[in-house]
PDB file of C-alpha atoms in Angstrom:
ATOM      1  CA  MET A  27      25.162  -4.401  12.111  1.00 85.00           C
ATOM      2  CA  ILE A  28      24.244  -8.365  12.325  1.00 91.00           C
ATOM      3  CA  ASP A  29      21.431  -9.280  13.818  1.00 91.00           C
ATOM      4  CA  ARG A  30      21.315 -12.082  16.109  1.00 92.00           C
ATOM      5  CA  ASP A  31      19.950 -14.498  13.776  1.00 93.00           C
ATOM      6  CA  GLY A  32      22.287 -13.536  11.407  1.00 93.00           C
ATOM      7  CA  TYR A  33      21.223 -11.437   9.161  1.00 95.00           C
ATOM      8  CA  ARG A  34      22.506  -7.747   8.118  1.00 95.00           C
ATOM      9  CA  PRO A  35      20.037  -5.357   7.946  1.00 97.00           C
ATOM     10  CA  ASN A  36      19.280  -3.744   4.256  1.00 97.00           C
ATOM     11  CA  VAL A  37      17.243  -2.158   2.140  1.00 98.00           C
ATOM     12  CA  GLY A  38      16.100  -2.861  -0.977  1.00 98.00           C
ATOM     13  CA  ILE A  39      15.056   0.167  -3.684  1.00 98.00           C
ATOM     14  CA  VAL A  40      12.508  -0.401  -6.815  1.00 98.00           C
ATOM     15  CA  ILE A  41      12.614   2.866  -9.020  1.00 98.00           C
ATOM     16  CA  CYS A  42       9.304   2.842 -11.632  1.00 97.00           C
ATOM     17  CA  ASN A  43       9.592   5.569 -14.618  1.00 95.00           C
ATOM     18  CA  SER A  44       6.823   7.355 -16.030  1.00 87.00           C
ATOM     19  CA  ARG A  45       6.035   3.989 -18.262  1.00 88.00           C
ATOM     20  CA  ASN A  46       6.180   1.632 -15.140  1.00 89.00           C
ATOM     21  CA  GLN A  47       9.294  -0.014 -15.935  1.00 96.00           C
ATOM     22  CA  VAL A  48      12.048  -0.584 -13.232  1.00 98.00           C
ATOM     23  CA  PHE A  49      15.541   0.688 -12.549  1.00 98.00           C
ATOM     24  CA  TRP A  50      17.722  -2.440 -13.383  1.00 98.00           C
ATOM     25  CA  GLY A  51      21.732  -1.287 -12.248  1.00 98.00           C
ATOM     26  CA  LYS A  52      24.924  -3.507 -13.522  1.00 98.00           C
ATOM     27  CA  ARG A  53      27.123  -4.308 -11.142  1.00 96.00           C
ATOM     28  CA  ILE A  54      30.610  -2.681 -11.072  1.00 95.00           C
ATOM     29  CA  ARG A  55      33.011  -4.998 -13.467  1.00 92.00           C
ATOM     30  CA  GLN A  56      30.797  -7.657 -13.102  1.00 94.00           C
ATOM     31  CA  ASP A  57      27.984  -9.331 -15.733  1.00 92.00           C
ATOM     32  CA  ALA A  58      25.767  -9.359 -12.835  1.00 94.00           C
ATOM     33  CA  TRP A  59      22.460  -6.879 -12.747  1.00 97.00           C
ATOM     34  CA  GLN A  60      20.135  -6.065  -9.358  1.00 97.00           C
ATOM     35  CA  PHE A  61      18.338  -3.356  -7.881  1.00 98.00           C
ATOM     36  CA  PRO A  62      19.998  -0.854  -6.021  1.00 98.00           C
ATOM     37  CA  GLN A  63      20.307  -2.093  -2.519  1.00 97.00           C
ATOM     38  CA  GLY A  64      22.603  -1.120   0.872  1.00 97.00           C
ATOM     39  CA  GLY A  65      23.222  -1.787   4.476  1.00 97.00           C
ATOM     40  CA  ILE A  66      21.201  -0.117   7.178  1.00 98.00           C
ATOM     41  CA  LYS A  67      23.561   2.322   9.540  1.00 96.00           C
ATOM     42  CA  HIS A  68      23.500   1.436  13.452  1.00 95.00           C
ATOM     43  CA  GLY A  69      20.475   4.763  14.108  1.00 96.00           C
ATOM     44  CA  GLU A  70      19.414   5.016  11.132  1.00 97.00           C
ATOM     45  CA  THR A  71      15.848   4.328   9.577  1.00 98.00           C
ATOM     46  CA  PRO A  72      15.065   2.212   6.649  1.00 98.00           C
ATOM     47  CA  GLU A  73      14.049   5.598   4.859  1.00 98.00           C
ATOM     48  CA  ALA A  74      17.203   7.390   6.156  1.00 98.00           C
ATOM     49  CA  ALA A  75      18.893   4.423   4.671  1.00 98.00           C
ATOM     50  CA  MET A  76      17.370   4.157   1.443  1.00 98.00           C
ATOM     51  CA  PHE A  77      17.850   7.927   0.631  1.00 98.00           C
ATOM     52  CA  ARG A  78      21.328   7.083   1.374  1.00 98.00           C
ATOM     53  CA  GLU A  79      21.595   4.183  -0.847  1.00 98.00           C
ATOM     54  CA  LEU A  80      19.943   6.112  -3.520  1.00 98.00           C
ATOM     55  CA  MET A  81      22.208   8.743  -3.467  1.00 98.00           C
ATOM     56  CA  GLU A  82      25.082   6.707  -3.498  1.00 97.00           C
ATOM     57  CA  GLU A  83      24.310   4.303  -5.997  1.00 97.00           C
ATOM     58  CA  VAL A  84      21.996   5.779  -8.310  1.00 98.00           C
ATOM     59  CA  GLY A  85      22.770   9.608  -7.955  1.00 98.00           C
ATOM     60  CA  LEU A  86      19.135  10.090  -7.230  1.00 98.00           C
ATOM     61  CA  GLY A  87      17.885  12.666  -4.127  1.00 98.00           C
ATOM     62  CA  ARG A  88      14.940  13.183  -2.649  1.00 97.00           C
ATOM     63  CA  GLU A  89      13.636  15.684  -5.143  1.00 98.00           C
ATOM     64  CA  HIS A  90      13.590  12.967  -8.365  1.00 98.00           C
ATOM     65  CA  VAL A  91      11.713  10.379  -6.421  1.00 98.00           C
ATOM     66  CA  ARG A  92       8.049   9.965  -4.590  1.00 97.00           C
ATOM     67  CA  ILE A  93       7.900   7.263  -2.551  1.00 98.00           C
ATOM     68  CA  LEU A  94       4.415   4.878  -3.561  1.00 98.00           C
ATOM     69  CA  GLY A  95       5.124   2.255  -0.749  1.00 97.00           C
ATOM     70  CA  ARG A  96       7.651   0.256   0.868  1.00 98.00           C
ATOM     71  CA  THR A  97       7.316  -3.808   2.515  1.00 98.00           C
ATOM     72  CA  ARG A  98       5.670  -4.243   5.846  1.00 97.00           C
ATOM     73  CA  ASP A  99       8.189  -6.543   7.387  1.00 97.00           C
ATOM     74  CA  TRP A 100      11.774  -8.136   6.749  1.00 98.00           C
ATOM     75  CA  LEU A 101      12.365 -10.213   3.785  1.00 98.00           C
ATOM     76  CA  ARG A 102      15.468 -12.338   4.088  1.00 97.00           C
ATOM     77  CA  TYR A 103      17.776 -13.924   1.926  1.00 96.00           C
ATOM     78  CA  ASN A 104      20.726 -16.628   2.474  1.00 92.00           C
ATOM     79  CA  VAL A 105      23.853 -15.923   0.804  1.00 92.00           C
ATOM     80  CA  PRO A 106      25.677 -18.929  -0.562  1.00 88.00           C
ATOM     81  CA  GLU A 107      28.688 -19.538   2.155  1.00 83.00           C
ATOM     82  CA  SER A 108      30.721 -19.770  -0.826  1.00 80.00           C
ATOM     83  CA  TRP A 109      30.353 -16.271  -0.898  1.00 79.00           C
ATOM     84  CA  VAL A 110      30.437 -15.376   2.738  1.00 80.00           C
ATOM     85  CA  LYS A 111      34.345 -13.811   3.328  1.00 74.00           C
ATOM     86  CA  ARG A 112      35.902 -16.877   5.607  1.00 72.00           C
ATOM     87  CA  GLU A 113      35.778 -14.152   9.160  1.00 70.00           C
ATOM     88  CA  TRP A 114      31.827 -14.419   8.877  1.00 66.00           C
ATOM     89  CA  ARG A 115      31.038 -17.694   8.059  1.00 69.00           C
ATOM     90  CA  ASN A 116      30.067 -18.370  11.797  1.00 75.00           C
ATOM     91  CA  HIS A 117      27.780 -16.129  12.342  1.00 83.00           C
ATOM     92  CA  TYR A 118      26.595 -14.392   8.499  1.00 86.00           C
ATOM     93  CA  ARG A 119      23.597 -15.746   6.764  1.00 90.00           C
ATOM     94  CA  GLY A 120      22.197 -13.338   4.904  1.00 93.00           C
ATOM     95  CA  GLN A 121      20.490 -10.361   4.238  1.00 95.00           C
ATOM     96  CA  LYS A 122      16.728  -8.939   5.479  1.00 98.00           C
ATOM     97  CA  GLN A 123      15.708  -6.105   3.697  1.00 98.00           C
ATOM     98  CA  ILE A 124      12.521  -3.516   3.761  1.00 98.00           C
ATOM     99  CA  TRP A 125      11.944  -2.949  -0.011  1.00 98.00           C
ATOM    100  CA  PHE A 126      10.798   0.708  -1.082  1.00 98.00           C
ATOM    101  CA  LEU A 127       8.823   0.968  -4.045  1.00 98.00           C
ATOM    102  CA  LEU A 128       9.840   4.861  -5.727  1.00 98.00           C
ATOM    103  CA  ARG A 129       8.504   6.504  -8.449  1.00 97.00           C
ATOM    104  CA  LEU A 130      10.872   8.742 -10.898  1.00 98.00           C
ATOM    105  CA  VAL A 131       9.657  12.300 -10.909  1.00 97.00           C
ATOM    106  CA  GLY A 132      12.970  13.245 -12.474  1.00 96.00           C
ATOM    107  CA  ARG A 133      14.674  13.006 -15.558  1.00 97.00           C
ATOM    108  CA  ASP A 134      16.486   9.898 -16.759  1.00 97.00           C
ATOM    109  CA  CYS A 135      19.487  12.290 -17.174  1.00 97.00           C
ATOM    110  CA  ASP A 136      19.186  13.088 -12.978  1.00 98.00           C
ATOM    111  CA  VAL A 137      20.907   9.062 -12.629  1.00 98.00           C
ATOM    112  CA  ARG A 138      24.527   9.646 -12.083  1.00 97.00           C
ATOM    113  CA  LEU A 139      25.746   6.272 -11.246  1.00 97.00           C
ATOM    114  CA  ARG A 140      29.238   8.080 -10.628  1.00 95.00           C
ATOM    115  CA  ALA A 141      27.302  10.139  -7.755  1.00 93.00           C
ATOM    116  CA  SER A 142      30.138   8.344  -4.771  1.00 93.00           C
ATOM    117  CA  GLU A 143      33.640   7.617  -4.827  1.00 93.00           C
ATOM    118  CA  HIS A 144      32.567   3.495  -4.190  1.00 93.00           C
ATOM    119  CA  PRO A 145      30.203   3.129  -7.232  1.00 95.00           C
ATOM    120  CA  GLU A 146      28.258  -0.051  -7.130  1.00 96.00           C
ATOM    121  CA  PHE A 147      27.106  -0.120 -10.948  1.00 98.00           C
ATOM    122  CA  ASP A 148      28.618   0.706 -14.090  1.00 97.00           C
ATOM    123  CA  ALA A 149      25.314   0.631 -16.341  1.00 97.00           C
ATOM    124  CA  TRP A 150      21.700   0.640 -16.308  1.00 98.00           C
ATOM    125  CA  ARG A 151      18.789   0.124 -18.312  1.00 98.00           C
ATOM    126  CA  TRP A 152      14.880   0.232 -17.504  1.00 98.00           C
ATOM    127  CA  SER A 153      13.142  -3.344 -17.531  1.00 97.00           C
ATOM    128  CA  ASP A 154       9.879  -4.570 -17.260  1.00 96.00           C
ATOM    129  CA  TYR A 155       8.632  -4.948 -14.028  1.00 96.00           C
ATOM    130  CA  TRP A 156       8.667  -8.874 -13.809  1.00 96.00           C
ATOM    131  CA  SER A 157      12.519  -9.309 -15.505  1.00 96.00           C
ATOM    132  CA  PRO A 158      14.587  -9.060 -12.542  1.00 97.00           C
ATOM    133  CA  VAL A 159      13.018 -11.955 -10.770  1.00 97.00           C
ATOM    134  CA  GLN A 160      14.421 -14.217 -13.473  1.00 95.00           C
ATOM    135  CA  ALA A 161      17.802 -12.174 -14.175  1.00 96.00           C
ATOM    136  CA  VAL A 162      19.036 -11.444 -10.641  1.00 97.00           C
ATOM    137  CA  VAL A 163      21.368 -14.572  -9.356  1.00 95.00           C
ATOM    138  CA  GLU A 164      19.303 -17.287  -7.776  1.00 95.00           C
ATOM    139  CA  PHE A 165      19.633 -16.870  -4.322  1.00 96.00           C
ATOM    140  CA  LYS A 166      18.268 -13.674  -4.018  1.00 96.00           C
ATOM    141  CA  ARG A 167      14.983 -14.229  -6.621  1.00 97.00           C
ATOM    142  CA  GLU A 168      12.633 -15.467  -4.009  1.00 97.00           C
ATOM    143  CA  VAL A 169      13.135 -12.233  -2.255  1.00 98.00           C
ATOM    144  CA  TYR A 170      12.570 -10.477  -5.607  1.00 98.00           C
ATOM    145  CA  GLN A 171       9.734 -12.116  -6.099  1.00 98.00           C
ATOM    146  CA  SER A 172       7.992 -11.638  -2.962  1.00 98.00           C
ATOM    147  CA  ALA A 173       8.797  -7.788  -2.878  1.00 98.00           C
ATOM    148  CA  LEU A 174       7.704  -7.115  -5.959  1.00 97.00           C
ATOM    149  CA  GLU A 175       4.463  -8.851  -5.486  1.00 97.00           C
ATOM    150  CA  GLU A 176       3.763  -6.788  -2.266  1.00 97.00           C
ATOM    151  CA  LEU A 177       4.542  -3.637  -3.791  1.00 97.00           C
ATOM    152  CA  GLU A 178       2.527  -4.048  -6.839  1.00 95.00           C
ATOM    153  CA  ARG A 179      -0.315  -3.040  -4.725  1.00 93.00           C
ATOM    154  CA  PHE A 180       0.919   0.110  -4.655  1.00 94.00           C
ATOM    155  CA  LEU A 181       0.978   0.582  -8.266  1.00 89.00           C
ATOM    156  CA  ALA A 182      -2.522  -0.762  -8.348  1.00 76.00           C
ATOM    157  CA  HIS A 183      -3.630   2.113  -5.518  1.00 75.00           C
ATOM    158  CA  GLU A 184      -1.812   5.027  -7.537  1.00 74.00           C
ATOM    159  CA  GLY A 185      -3.449   3.742 -10.749  1.00 61.00           C
ATOM    160  CA  SER A 186      -6.859   3.978  -8.820  1.00 47.00           C
ATOM    161  CA  HIS A 187      -6.277   7.673  -8.249  1.00 43.00           C
ATOM    162  CA  GLY A 188      -6.819   8.925 -11.972  1.00 37.00           C
ATOM    163  CA  ARG A 189      -3.655   8.355 -13.613  1.00 40.00           C
ATOM    164  CA  GLY A 190      -4.634   5.511 -15.625  1.00 39.00           C
ATOM    165  CA  ARG A 191      -4.530   1.718 -14.863  1.00 38.00           C
ATOM    166  CA  HIS A 192      -0.426   0.631 -14.307  1.00 40.00           C
ATOM    167  CA  PRO A 193       0.444  -1.062 -17.810  1.00 42.00           C
ATOM    168  CA  CYS A 194       2.111  -3.862 -15.505  1.00 41.00           C
ATOM    169  CA  LEU A 195      -1.095  -4.717 -14.078  1.00 41.00           C
ATOM    170  CA  ALA A 196      -2.189  -5.782 -16.942  1.00 40.00           C
ATOM    171  CA  GLY A 197       0.641  -8.459 -17.725  1.00 41.00           C
ATOM    172  CA  LEU A 198       0.566  -9.589 -13.823  1.00 39.00           C
ATOM    173  CA  ARG A 199      -2.855 -11.544 -14.315  1.00 36.00           C
ATOM    174  CA  SER A 200      -1.224 -13.802 -16.975  1.00 34.00           C
ATOM    175  CA  HIS A 201       2.259 -13.982 -15.136  1.00 37.00           C
ATOM    176  CA  GLY A 202       2.730 -16.915 -12.821  1.00 38.00           C
ATOM    177  CA  SER A 203       0.256 -18.023 -10.020  1.00 38.00           C
ATOM    178  CA  GLY A 204      -3.103 -16.993  -9.264  1.00 37.00           C
ATOM    179  CA  SER A 205      -2.098 -15.726  -6.191  1.00 38.00           C
ATOM    180  CA  ARG A 206      -1.940 -12.611  -6.076  1.00 37.00           C
ATOM    181  CA  GLY A 207      -4.000  -9.709  -5.161  1.00 39.00           C
TER     182      GLY A 207
END
């Protein structure tokens, strides 16, 4: 399902653990790392797609996570033409994504990368909140930056309800420009 502008609707998923590190997955049989993501099927809500993709790619169910927030609008990235299948080149530009920030309330051992018949990842690790921006493939960097910037407010909000200050927020003040917050 591609929209009239050439973008495929998609969800991106940022999972934080109790130490506020993010899940970082290695694409199967590749030296490429990314957040879980996947397409939204016709008639499916972004939230339903997120839970489906979460189970398919990471093996986590609703009982393993808590939704902290999501992006307000679609974030888009263009896929380089050399990465696009020949038959799609005239009408496909890239992905438009709604991003979700989740808190893992389950355990690390609940992650099951082989939960589906077609696994996306063959390894994973916890990473610093901002590390994925520089580590992801270049054409996704701007969307990763925008998503993490928009979602960080939910971490600050969560921290203001008696759970203590979010450790990632201390580093954010010294990370990049002053346009955050």
